[in-house]
Amino acid sequence: MQSRVSSVEDAKDLFVRTQPRVFPLVILKILLLFLVLGVGFSVFSIYIAQRVGVQDVILRAHSTFQPSMEELNSLDRWIRPPSNLIHTMNDEELLWRASFVPLVKKYPFRRIPKAAFMFLTRGPLPLSPLWEKYFEGHKGFYSIYIHALPSFESNFTSNSVFYRRQIPSKVSEWGQMNMCDAERRLLANALLDVSNERFVLLSESCIPVYPFNITYKYLMRSKHSFIGALDDLGRYGRGRYNLSMAPEVNITQWRKGSQWFEVNRKLALAIIKDTIYYSKFKQFCRPACYVDEHYFPTMLTIESPHLLANRSVTWVDWSRGGPHPATFGRVDVTEPFLRRILDGRSCTYNNRNTSTCFLFARKFAPSALEPLIELAPKLLGFG
């Protein structure tokens, strides 16, 4: 009996001693099986890739994810205007980006200078049908930019010259620094198009008073930019000066001019890159000092007085008195009225006398649209 027990115990001991050796062998076989399957799958995948051209698909996909690198290496990326005016840059980023200036003056491509028409408005452009007729047939010689209230959504159709021309905006208020911010924002967006050479600030109540081709030649051939810079000794001029603006701005440098300016590319860059005068005007020119009438005229008089014509190309009527110019509606727009805008003027252009002084006029109410369109072909030369 004892012998049987010993035999059983010996058998158990044998099983226990041999079991650990058998177990790793099974694991090794399983691992070898997976390895063989993995190698076989890889060989099969390579065969399939060669047969169906997966490598070509991968290359095409790779190239799809690399457009920015190709654009960075292409001149077209720098000379092509933005296809979409909507962007995510804040004002600081926008002004920095727009301040890029090539140091080589000769363009290595055929550049057609364009006039940038910048509309500063609260919302709709009620006179847009008249402007549509004005721009008709002149594509490639102008650009359009609209700064409206951020909440405003335009409804121009795809065949309109104003379609998708609204830029990212912020609220702007008359007489406040944010009005000048809006104008700088318009200039900065327009400067992103390297072909824009002249920059016209307009409102929703402005109209053109000459055909586009005359306006275009007038601006492109001008040696000066059209911004008023009057040294007004009265209370509405120097009377608005704050002594705290010195030493950056002295009272003898203080100027007043119309908000509705036209500048060349050099002065547009000077406006958007300014940090010296901006903070002074923001802090010390507040109603009854109206910053939109003083900031640009004063700053440009200090920086580039020889480039200023010291007059505006936008006609306006202050004869009725008050803080705002006269507004003209349907009953006002007659043939004699429009001739009064066009005729009987005298000014200088490139240091020579001329009777062509105004290219635009304001302020016109929406009700003026119908008679304007009716009279434009005969008196304004378009439509």
GROMACS .gro file of C-alpha atoms in nm:
model
  383
    1MET     CA    1   0.000   0.000   0.000
    2GLN     CA    2   0.280   0.230   0.084
    3SER     CA    3   0.437   0.146  -0.247
    4ARG     CA    4   0.125   0.257  -0.436
    5VAL     CA    5   0.113   0.584  -0.251
    6SER     CA    6   0.474   0.650  -0.332
    7SER     CA    7   0.412   0.573  -0.694
    8VAL     CA    8   0.121   0.819  -0.708
    9GLU     CA    9   0.324   1.088  -0.536
   10ASP     CA   10   0.614   1.025  -0.772
   11ALA     CA   11   0.378   1.062  -1.065
   12LYS     CA   12   0.252   1.395  -0.928
   13ASP     CA   13   0.603   1.519  -0.877
   14LEU     CA   14   0.687   1.422  -1.233
   15PHE     CA   15   0.385   1.610  -1.365
   16VAL     CA   16   0.472   1.920  -1.165
   17ARG     CA   17   0.835   1.909  -1.280
   18THR     CA   18   0.750   1.865  -1.647
   19GLN     CA   19   0.453   2.113  -1.669
   20PRO     CA   20   0.651   2.442  -1.664
   21ARG     CA   21   0.856   2.325  -1.961
   22VAL     CA   22   0.551   2.239  -2.170
   23PHE     CA   23   0.371   2.575  -2.111
   24PRO     CA   24   0.637   2.812  -2.261
   25LEU     CA   25   0.659   2.588  -2.565
   26VAL     CA   26   0.289   2.639  -2.636
   27ILE     CA   27   0.326   3.017  -2.603
   28LEU     CA   28   0.622   3.015  -2.838
   29LYS     CA   29   0.424   2.827  -3.100
   30ILE     CA   30   0.139   3.077  -3.075
   31LEU     CA   31   0.378   3.370  -3.116
   32LEU     CA   32   0.537   3.206  -3.417
   33LEU     CA   33   0.192   3.161  -3.569
   34PHE     CA   34   0.111   3.533  -3.528
   35LEU     CA   35   0.449   3.626  -3.676
   36VAL     CA   36   0.387   3.412  -3.980
   37LEU     CA   37   0.040   3.560  -4.024
   38GLY     CA   38   0.178   3.917  -3.986
   39VAL     CA   39   0.449   3.861  -4.249
   40GLY     CA   40   0.195   3.706  -4.479
   41PHE     CA   41  -0.044   4.000  -4.440
   42SER     CA   42   0.235   4.251  -4.509
   43VAL     CA   43   0.337   4.068  -4.827
   44PHE     CA   44  -0.026   4.056  -4.936
   45SER     CA   45  -0.074   4.432  -4.865
   46ILE     CA   46   0.229   4.525  -5.073
   47TYR     CA   47   0.100   4.309  -5.357
   48ILE     CA   48  -0.243   4.476  -5.344
   49ALA     CA   49  -0.088   4.825  -5.327
   50GLN     CA   50   0.113   4.760  -5.641
   51ARG     CA   51  -0.187   4.616  -5.821
   52VAL     CA   52  -0.446   4.890  -5.747
   53GLY     CA   53  -0.216   5.193  -5.727
   54VAL     CA   54  -0.261   5.273  -5.361
   55GLN     CA   55   0.076   5.440  -5.366
   56ASP     CA   56  -0.055   5.694  -5.617
   57VAL     CA   57  -0.354   5.759  -5.395
   58ILE     CA   58  -0.125   5.818  -5.097
   59LEU     CA   59   0.088   6.059  -5.297
   60ARG     CA   60  -0.217   6.251  -5.410
   61ALA     CA   61  -0.348   6.267  -5.054
   62HIS     CA   62  -0.009   6.389  -4.933
   63SER     CA   63  -0.005   6.664  -5.192
   64THR     CA   64  -0.357   6.765  -5.086
   65PHE     CA   65  -0.231   6.834  -4.736
   66GLN     CA   66   0.060   7.046  -4.859
   67PRO     CA   67  -0.098   7.342  -5.048
   68SER     CA   68   0.035   7.599  -4.806
   69MET     CA   69   0.394   7.493  -4.869
   70GLU     CA   70   0.341   7.518  -5.244
   71GLU     CA   71   0.182   7.862  -5.204
   72LEU     CA   72   0.470   7.980  -4.988
   73ASN     CA   73   0.707   7.893  -5.270
   74SER     CA   74   0.495   8.066  -5.536
   75LEU     CA   75   0.492   8.436  -5.626
   76ASP     CA   76   0.123   8.404  -5.704
   77ARG     CA   77   0.055   8.362  -5.334
   78TRP     CA   78   0.178   8.719  -5.272
   79ILE     CA   79   0.020   8.895  -5.568
   80ARG     CA   80  -0.320   8.724  -5.573
   81PRO     CA   81  -0.586   8.926  -5.381
   82PRO     CA   82  -0.766   8.742  -5.101
   83SER     CA   83  -1.046   8.531  -5.245
   84ASN     CA   84  -1.250   8.580  -4.929
   85LEU     CA   85  -1.261   8.906  -4.733
   86ILE     CA   86  -1.375   8.723  -4.420
   87HIS     CA   87  -1.080   8.633  -4.198
   88THR     CA   88  -1.007   8.558  -3.833
   89MET     CA   89  -0.735   8.820  -3.775
   90ASN     CA   90  -0.791   9.070  -3.496
   91ASP     CA   91  -0.707   9.437  -3.555
   92GLU     CA   92  -0.352   9.406  -3.424
   93GLU     CA   93  -0.279   9.109  -3.650
   94LEU     CA   94  -0.450   9.273  -3.948
   95LEU     CA   95  -0.256   9.600  -3.921
   96TRP     CA   96   0.071   9.407  -3.885
   97ARG     CA   97  -0.002   9.189  -4.187
   98ALA     CA   98  -0.112   9.486  -4.399
   99SER     CA   99   0.207   9.679  -4.321
  100PHE     CA  100   0.425   9.443  -4.530
  101VAL     CA  101   0.612   9.651  -4.790
  102PRO     CA  102   0.841   9.518  -5.068
  103LEU     CA  103   1.177   9.696  -5.072
  104VAL     CA  104   1.234   9.626  -5.442
  105LYS     CA  105   1.030   9.894  -5.619
  106LYS     CA  106   1.007   9.726  -5.959
  107TYR     CA  107   0.732   9.467  -5.972
  108PRO     CA  108   0.841   9.128  -6.121
  109PHE     CA  109   0.494   9.083  -6.277
  110ARG     CA  110   0.243   9.283  -6.478
  111ARG     CA  111   0.064   9.495  -6.219
  112ILE     CA  112  -0.252   9.685  -6.307
  113PRO     CA  113  -0.301   9.953  -6.038
  114LYS     CA  114  -0.649   9.949  -5.890
  115ALA     CA  115  -0.860  10.202  -5.703
  116ALA     CA  116  -1.001  10.069  -5.376
  117PHE     CA  117  -1.351  10.199  -5.299
  118MET     CA  118  -1.407  10.170  -4.923
  119PHE     CA  119  -1.765  10.213  -4.802
  120LEU     CA  120  -1.807  10.304  -4.435
  121THR     CA  121  -2.172  10.244  -4.355
  122ARG     CA  122  -2.404  10.134  -4.079
  123GLY     CA  123  -2.585   9.887  -4.300
  124PRO     CA  124  -2.745   9.889  -4.648
  125LEU     CA  125  -2.616  10.073  -4.954
  126PRO     CA  126  -2.939  10.224  -5.087
  127LEU     CA  127  -2.759  10.391  -5.381
  128SER     CA  128  -2.586  10.069  -5.492
  129PRO     CA  129  -2.782  10.047  -5.824
  130LEU     CA  130  -2.619  10.374  -5.930
  131TRP     CA  131  -2.275  10.245  -5.830
  132GLU     CA  132  -2.338   9.922  -6.021
  133LYS     CA  133  -2.379  10.126  -6.337
  134TYR     CA  134  -2.069  10.326  -6.253
  135PHE     CA  135  -1.847  10.016  -6.218
  136GLU     CA  136  -1.994   9.833  -6.517
  137GLY     CA  137  -1.731   9.736  -6.775
  138HIS     CA  138  -1.429   9.820  -6.558
  139LYS     CA  139  -1.357   9.492  -6.382
  140GLY     CA  140  -0.991   9.456  -6.285
  141PHE     CA  141  -0.942   9.829  -6.225
  142TYR     CA  142  -1.118   9.859  -5.890
  143SER     CA  143  -1.175   9.680  -5.560
  144ILE     CA  144  -1.467   9.725  -5.319
  145TYR     CA  145  -1.469   9.697  -4.939
  146ILE     CA  146  -1.765   9.749  -4.705
  147HIS     CA  147  -1.743   9.816  -4.331
  148ALA     CA  148  -2.090   9.787  -4.179
  149LEU     CA  149  -2.217   9.712  -3.831
  150PRO     CA  150  -2.113   9.360  -3.725
  151SER     CA  151  -2.478   9.254  -3.701
  152PHE     CA  152  -2.559   9.360  -4.058
  153GLU     CA  153  -2.585   9.093  -4.327
  154SER     CA  154  -2.599   9.215  -4.686
  155ASN     CA  155  -2.825   9.050  -4.943
  156PHE     CA  156  -2.642   9.130  -5.267
  157THR     CA  157  -2.676   8.866  -5.536
  158SER     CA  158  -2.375   8.691  -5.690
  159ASN     CA  159  -2.383   8.912  -6.001
  160SER     CA  160  -2.344   9.231  -5.796
  161VAL     CA  161  -2.008   9.409  -5.762
  162PHE     CA  162  -2.088   9.432  -5.388
  163TYR     CA  163  -2.135   9.056  -5.345
  164ARG     CA  164  -1.926   8.928  -5.049
  165ARG     CA  165  -1.731   9.256  -5.020
  166GLN     CA  166  -1.809   9.306  -4.650
  167ILE     CA  167  -1.506   9.292  -4.419
  168PRO     CA  168  -1.495   9.183  -4.052
  169SER     CA  169  -1.605   9.490  -3.857
  170LYS     CA  170  -1.672   9.646  -3.519
  171VAL     CA  171  -1.911   9.914  -3.399
  172SER     CA  172  -1.807  10.267  -3.500
  173GLU     CA  173  -1.958  10.589  -3.366
  174TRP     CA  174  -1.949  10.942  -3.499
  175GLY     CA  175  -1.682  11.154  -3.331
  176GLN     CA  176  -1.524  10.859  -3.150
  177MET     CA  177  -1.183  10.695  -3.203
  178ASN     CA  178  -1.356  10.373  -3.312
  179MET     CA  179  -1.461  10.563  -3.625
  180CYS     CA  180  -1.094  10.604  -3.716
  181ASP     CA  181  -1.041  10.240  -3.621
  182ALA     CA  182  -1.302  10.145  -3.881
  183GLU     CA  183  -1.125  10.356  -4.144
  184ARG     CA  184  -0.790  10.198  -4.060
  185ARG     CA  185  -0.957   9.857  -4.077
  186LEU     CA  186  -1.083   9.935  -4.428
  187LEU     CA  187  -0.739  10.055  -4.537
  188ALA     CA  188  -0.567   9.748  -4.391
  189ASN     CA  189  -0.801   9.506  -4.566
  190ALA     CA  190  -0.755   9.693  -4.894
  191LEU     CA  191  -0.376   9.692  -4.854
  192LEU     CA  192  -0.380   9.312  -4.853
  193ASP     CA  193  -0.435   9.339  -5.229
  194VAL     CA  194  -0.095   9.444  -5.364
  195SER     CA  195  -0.256   9.592  -5.677
  196ASN     CA  196  -0.458   9.853  -5.488
  197GLU     CA  197  -0.284  10.187  -5.541
  198ARG     CA  198  -0.543  10.453  -5.451
  199PHE     CA  199  -0.788  10.434  -5.160
  200VAL     CA  200  -1.117  10.626  -5.149
  201LEU     CA  201  -1.329  10.650  -4.833
  202LEU     CA  202  -1.702  10.676  -4.906
  203SER     CA  203  -2.031  10.656  -4.718
  204GLU     CA  204  -2.363  10.501  -4.815
  205SER     CA  205  -2.483  10.851  -4.907
  206CYS     CA  206  -2.203  10.919  -5.159
  207ILE     CA  207  -2.241  10.917  -5.537
  208PRO     CA  208  -1.989  10.936  -5.823
  209VAL     CA  209  -2.020  11.249  -6.040
  210TYR     CA  210  -1.788  11.147  -6.327
  211PRO     CA  211  -1.755  10.826  -6.529
  212PHE     CA  212  -1.522  10.563  -6.386
  213ASN     CA  213  -1.251  10.604  -6.650
  214ILE     CA  214  -1.218  10.977  -6.577
  215THR     CA  215  -1.205  10.914  -6.201
  216TYR     CA  216  -0.949  10.638  -6.246
  217LYS     CA  217  -0.712  10.849  -6.456
  218TYR     CA  218  -0.756  11.147  -6.225
  219LEU     CA  219  -0.649  10.948  -5.922
  220MET     CA  220  -0.374  10.740  -6.081
  221ARG     CA  221  -0.203  11.040  -6.240
  222SER     CA  222  -0.219  11.257  -5.930
  223LYS     CA  223   0.103  11.344  -5.749
  224HIS     CA  224  -0.093  11.413  -5.432
  225SER     CA  225  -0.346  11.252  -5.204
  226PHE     CA  226  -0.676  11.428  -5.150
  227ILE     CA  227  -0.723  11.502  -4.784
  228GLY     CA  228  -0.807  11.840  -4.636
  229ALA     CA  229  -0.561  11.977  -4.380
  230LEU     CA  230  -0.674  12.324  -4.279
  231ASP     CA  231  -0.506  12.526  -4.005
  232ASP     CA  232  -0.827  12.667  -3.858
  233LEU     CA  233  -0.745  12.932  -3.598
  234GLY     CA  234  -1.101  12.938  -3.463
  235ARG     CA  235  -1.270  12.742  -3.189
  236TYR     CA  236  -1.357  12.454  -3.425
  237GLY     CA  237  -0.992  12.418  -3.526
  238ARG     CA  238  -0.714  12.511  -3.285
  239GLY     CA  239  -0.985  12.558  -3.023
  240ARG     CA  240  -1.012  12.179  -3.004
  241TYR     CA  241  -0.643  12.128  -2.939
  242ASN     CA  242  -0.538  11.982  -2.605
  243LEU     CA  243  -0.200  12.088  -2.463
  244SER     CA  244  -0.147  11.731  -2.341
  245MET     CA  245  -0.087  11.625  -2.702
  246ALA     CA  246   0.257  11.788  -2.699
  247PRO     CA  247   0.536  11.719  -2.775
  248GLU     CA  248   0.414  11.471  -3.041
  249VAL     CA  249   0.164  11.727  -3.172
  250ASN     CA  250   0.213  12.101  -3.128
  251ILE     CA  251  -0.071  12.348  -3.176
  252THR     CA  252   0.094  12.487  -3.492
  253GLN     CA  253   0.070  12.136  -3.643
  254TRP     CA  254  -0.297  12.089  -3.555
  255ARG     CA  255  -0.513  12.046  -3.866
  256LYS     CA  256  -0.877  11.996  -3.956
  257GLY     CA  257  -1.023  11.826  -4.262
  258SER     CA  258  -1.309  11.625  -4.407
  259GLN     CA  259  -1.345  11.267  -4.295
  260TRP     CA  260  -1.396  11.155  -4.655
  261PHE     CA  261  -1.043  11.127  -4.789
  262GLU     CA  262  -0.852  10.971  -5.079
  263VAL     CA  263  -0.492  10.857  -5.030
  264ASN     CA  264  -0.224  10.671  -5.223
  265ARG     CA  265  -0.063  10.349  -5.105
  266LYS     CA  266   0.224  10.522  -4.927
  267LEU     CA  267  -0.007  10.731  -4.709
  268ALA     CA  268  -0.242  10.438  -4.653
  269LEU     CA  269   0.053  10.250  -4.504
  270ALA     CA  270   0.146  10.553  -4.293
  271ILE     CA  271  -0.207  10.561  -4.150
  272ILE     CA  272  -0.228  10.193  -4.056
  273LYS     CA  273   0.122  10.168  -3.908
  274ASP     CA  274   0.098  10.476  -3.688
  275THR     CA  275   0.143  10.422  -3.315
  276ILE     CA  276   0.292  10.760  -3.222
  277TYR     CA  277  -0.008  10.986  -3.278
  278TYR     CA  278  -0.284  10.728  -3.237
  279SER     CA  279  -0.261  10.704  -2.858
  280LYS     CA  280  -0.250  11.083  -2.820
  281PHE     CA  281  -0.566  11.135  -3.025
  282LYS     CA  282  -0.744  10.848  -2.855
  283GLN     CA  283  -0.672  10.992  -2.511
  284PHE     CA  284  -0.700  11.366  -2.567
  285CYS     CA  285  -0.928  11.425  -2.868
  286ARG     CA  286  -1.280  11.357  -2.749
  287PRO     CA  287  -1.602  11.548  -2.817
  288ALA     CA  288  -1.615  11.842  -2.862
  289CYS     CA  289  -1.290  11.744  -3.037
  290TYR     CA  290  -1.400  11.511  -3.319
  291VAL     CA  291  -1.115  11.276  -3.390
  292ASP     CA  292  -1.224  11.181  -3.744
  293GLU     CA  293  -1.181  11.547  -3.847
  294HIS     CA  294  -0.835  11.594  -3.696
  295TYR     CA  295  -0.636  11.271  -3.659
  296PHE     CA  296  -0.544  11.189  -4.019
  297PRO     CA  297  -0.505  11.552  -4.137
  298THR     CA  298  -0.275  11.634  -3.846
  299MET     CA  299  -0.070  11.314  -3.857
  300LEU     CA  300  -0.016  11.330  -4.234
  301THR     CA  301   0.067  11.701  -4.223
  302ILE     CA  302   0.346  11.620  -3.978
  303GLU     CA  303   0.469  11.311  -4.163
  304SER     CA  304   0.418  11.384  -4.535
  305PRO     CA  305   0.290  11.739  -4.600
  306HIS     CA  306   0.434  11.744  -4.954
  307LEU     CA  307   0.203  11.457  -5.056
  308LEU     CA  308  -0.122  11.632  -4.960
  309ALA     CA  309  -0.340  11.828  -5.202
  310ASN     CA  310  -0.503  11.984  -4.897
  311ARG     CA  311  -0.852  11.938  -5.037
  312SER     CA  312  -1.114  11.668  -5.068
  313VAL     CA  313  -1.250  11.518  -5.392
  314THR     CA  314  -1.592  11.468  -5.229
  315TRP     CA  315  -1.835  11.757  -5.267
  316VAL     CA  316  -2.057  11.846  -4.971
  317ASP     CA  317  -2.290  12.135  -4.886
  318TRP     CA  318  -2.255  12.305  -4.547
  319SER     CA  319  -2.465  12.607  -4.639
  320ARG     CA  320  -2.764  12.500  -4.429
  321GLY     CA  321  -2.566  12.518  -4.106
  322GLY     CA  322  -2.555  12.274  -3.817
  323PRO     CA  323  -2.311  11.996  -3.723
  324HIS     CA  324  -2.395  11.791  -4.032
  325PRO     CA  325  -2.401  11.880  -4.403
  326ALA     CA  326  -2.720  11.902  -4.608
  327THR     CA  327  -2.895  11.584  -4.722
  328PHE     CA  328  -3.059  11.578  -5.066
  329GLY     CA  329  -3.366  11.376  -5.160
  330ARG     CA  330  -3.582  11.318  -5.465
  331VAL     CA  331  -3.706  11.676  -5.503
  332ASP     CA  332  -3.352  11.818  -5.478
  333VAL     CA  333  -3.195  11.611  -5.754
  334THR     CA  334  -3.250  11.811  -6.072
  335GLU     CA  335  -3.037  11.892  -6.374
  336PRO     CA  336  -2.943  12.241  -6.246
  337PHE     CA  337  -2.851  12.093  -5.907
  338LEU     CA  338  -2.611  11.836  -6.057
  339ARG     CA  339  -2.459  12.096  -6.288
  340ARG     CA  340  -2.393  12.311  -5.984
  341ILE     CA  341  -2.179  12.029  -5.843
  342LEU     CA  342  -1.991  11.980  -6.169
  343ASP     CA  343  -1.940  12.339  -6.287
  344GLY     CA  344  -1.806  12.665  -6.162
  345ARG     CA  345  -1.522  12.525  -5.953
  346SER     CA  346  -1.152  12.606  -5.952
  347CYS     CA  347  -0.874  12.414  -5.778
  348THR     CA  348  -0.524  12.285  -5.840
  349TYR     CA  349  -0.433  11.943  -5.973
  350ASN     CA  350  -0.063  11.849  -5.994
  351ASN     CA  351   0.014  12.214  -5.927
  352ARG     CA  352  -0.199  12.336  -6.219
  353ASN     CA  353  -0.539  12.503  -6.221
  354THR     CA  354  -0.835  12.288  -6.314
  355SER     CA  355  -1.214  12.302  -6.305
  356THR     CA  356  -1.244  11.930  -6.227
  357CYS     CA  357  -1.233  11.937  -5.850
  358PHE     CA  358  -1.486  11.684  -5.720
  359LEU     CA  359  -1.517  11.319  -5.821
  360PHE     CA  360  -1.785  11.228  -5.566
  361ALA     CA  361  -2.065  11.404  -5.377
  362ARG     CA  362  -2.273  11.355  -5.062
  363LYS     CA  363  -2.516  11.339  -4.880
  364PHE     CA  364  -2.795  11.176  -5.082
  365ALA     CA  365  -3.101  11.011  -4.931
  366PRO     CA  366  -3.236  10.680  -5.065
  367SER     CA  367  -3.522  10.871  -5.230
  368ALA     CA  368  -3.267  11.041  -5.459
  369LEU     CA  369  -3.184  10.714  -5.636
  370GLU     CA  370  -3.455  10.730  -5.905
  371PRO     CA  371  -3.378  11.081  -6.037
  372LEU     CA  372  -3.005  11.010  -6.014
  373ILE     CA  373  -3.033  10.703  -6.234
  374GLU     CA  374  -3.253  10.898  -6.475
  375LEU     CA  375  -3.010  11.192  -6.504
  376ALA     CA  376  -2.679  10.998  -6.482
  377PRO     CA  377  -2.645  10.909  -6.855
  378LYS     CA  378  -2.684  11.271  -6.961
  379LEU     CA  379  -2.504  11.457  -6.683
  380LEU     CA  380  -2.272  11.210  -6.510
  381GLY     CA  381  -2.161  11.018  -6.818
  382PHE     CA  382  -2.260  10.666  -6.716
  383GLY     CA  383  -2.569  10.452  -6.674
   0.00000   0.00000   0.00000
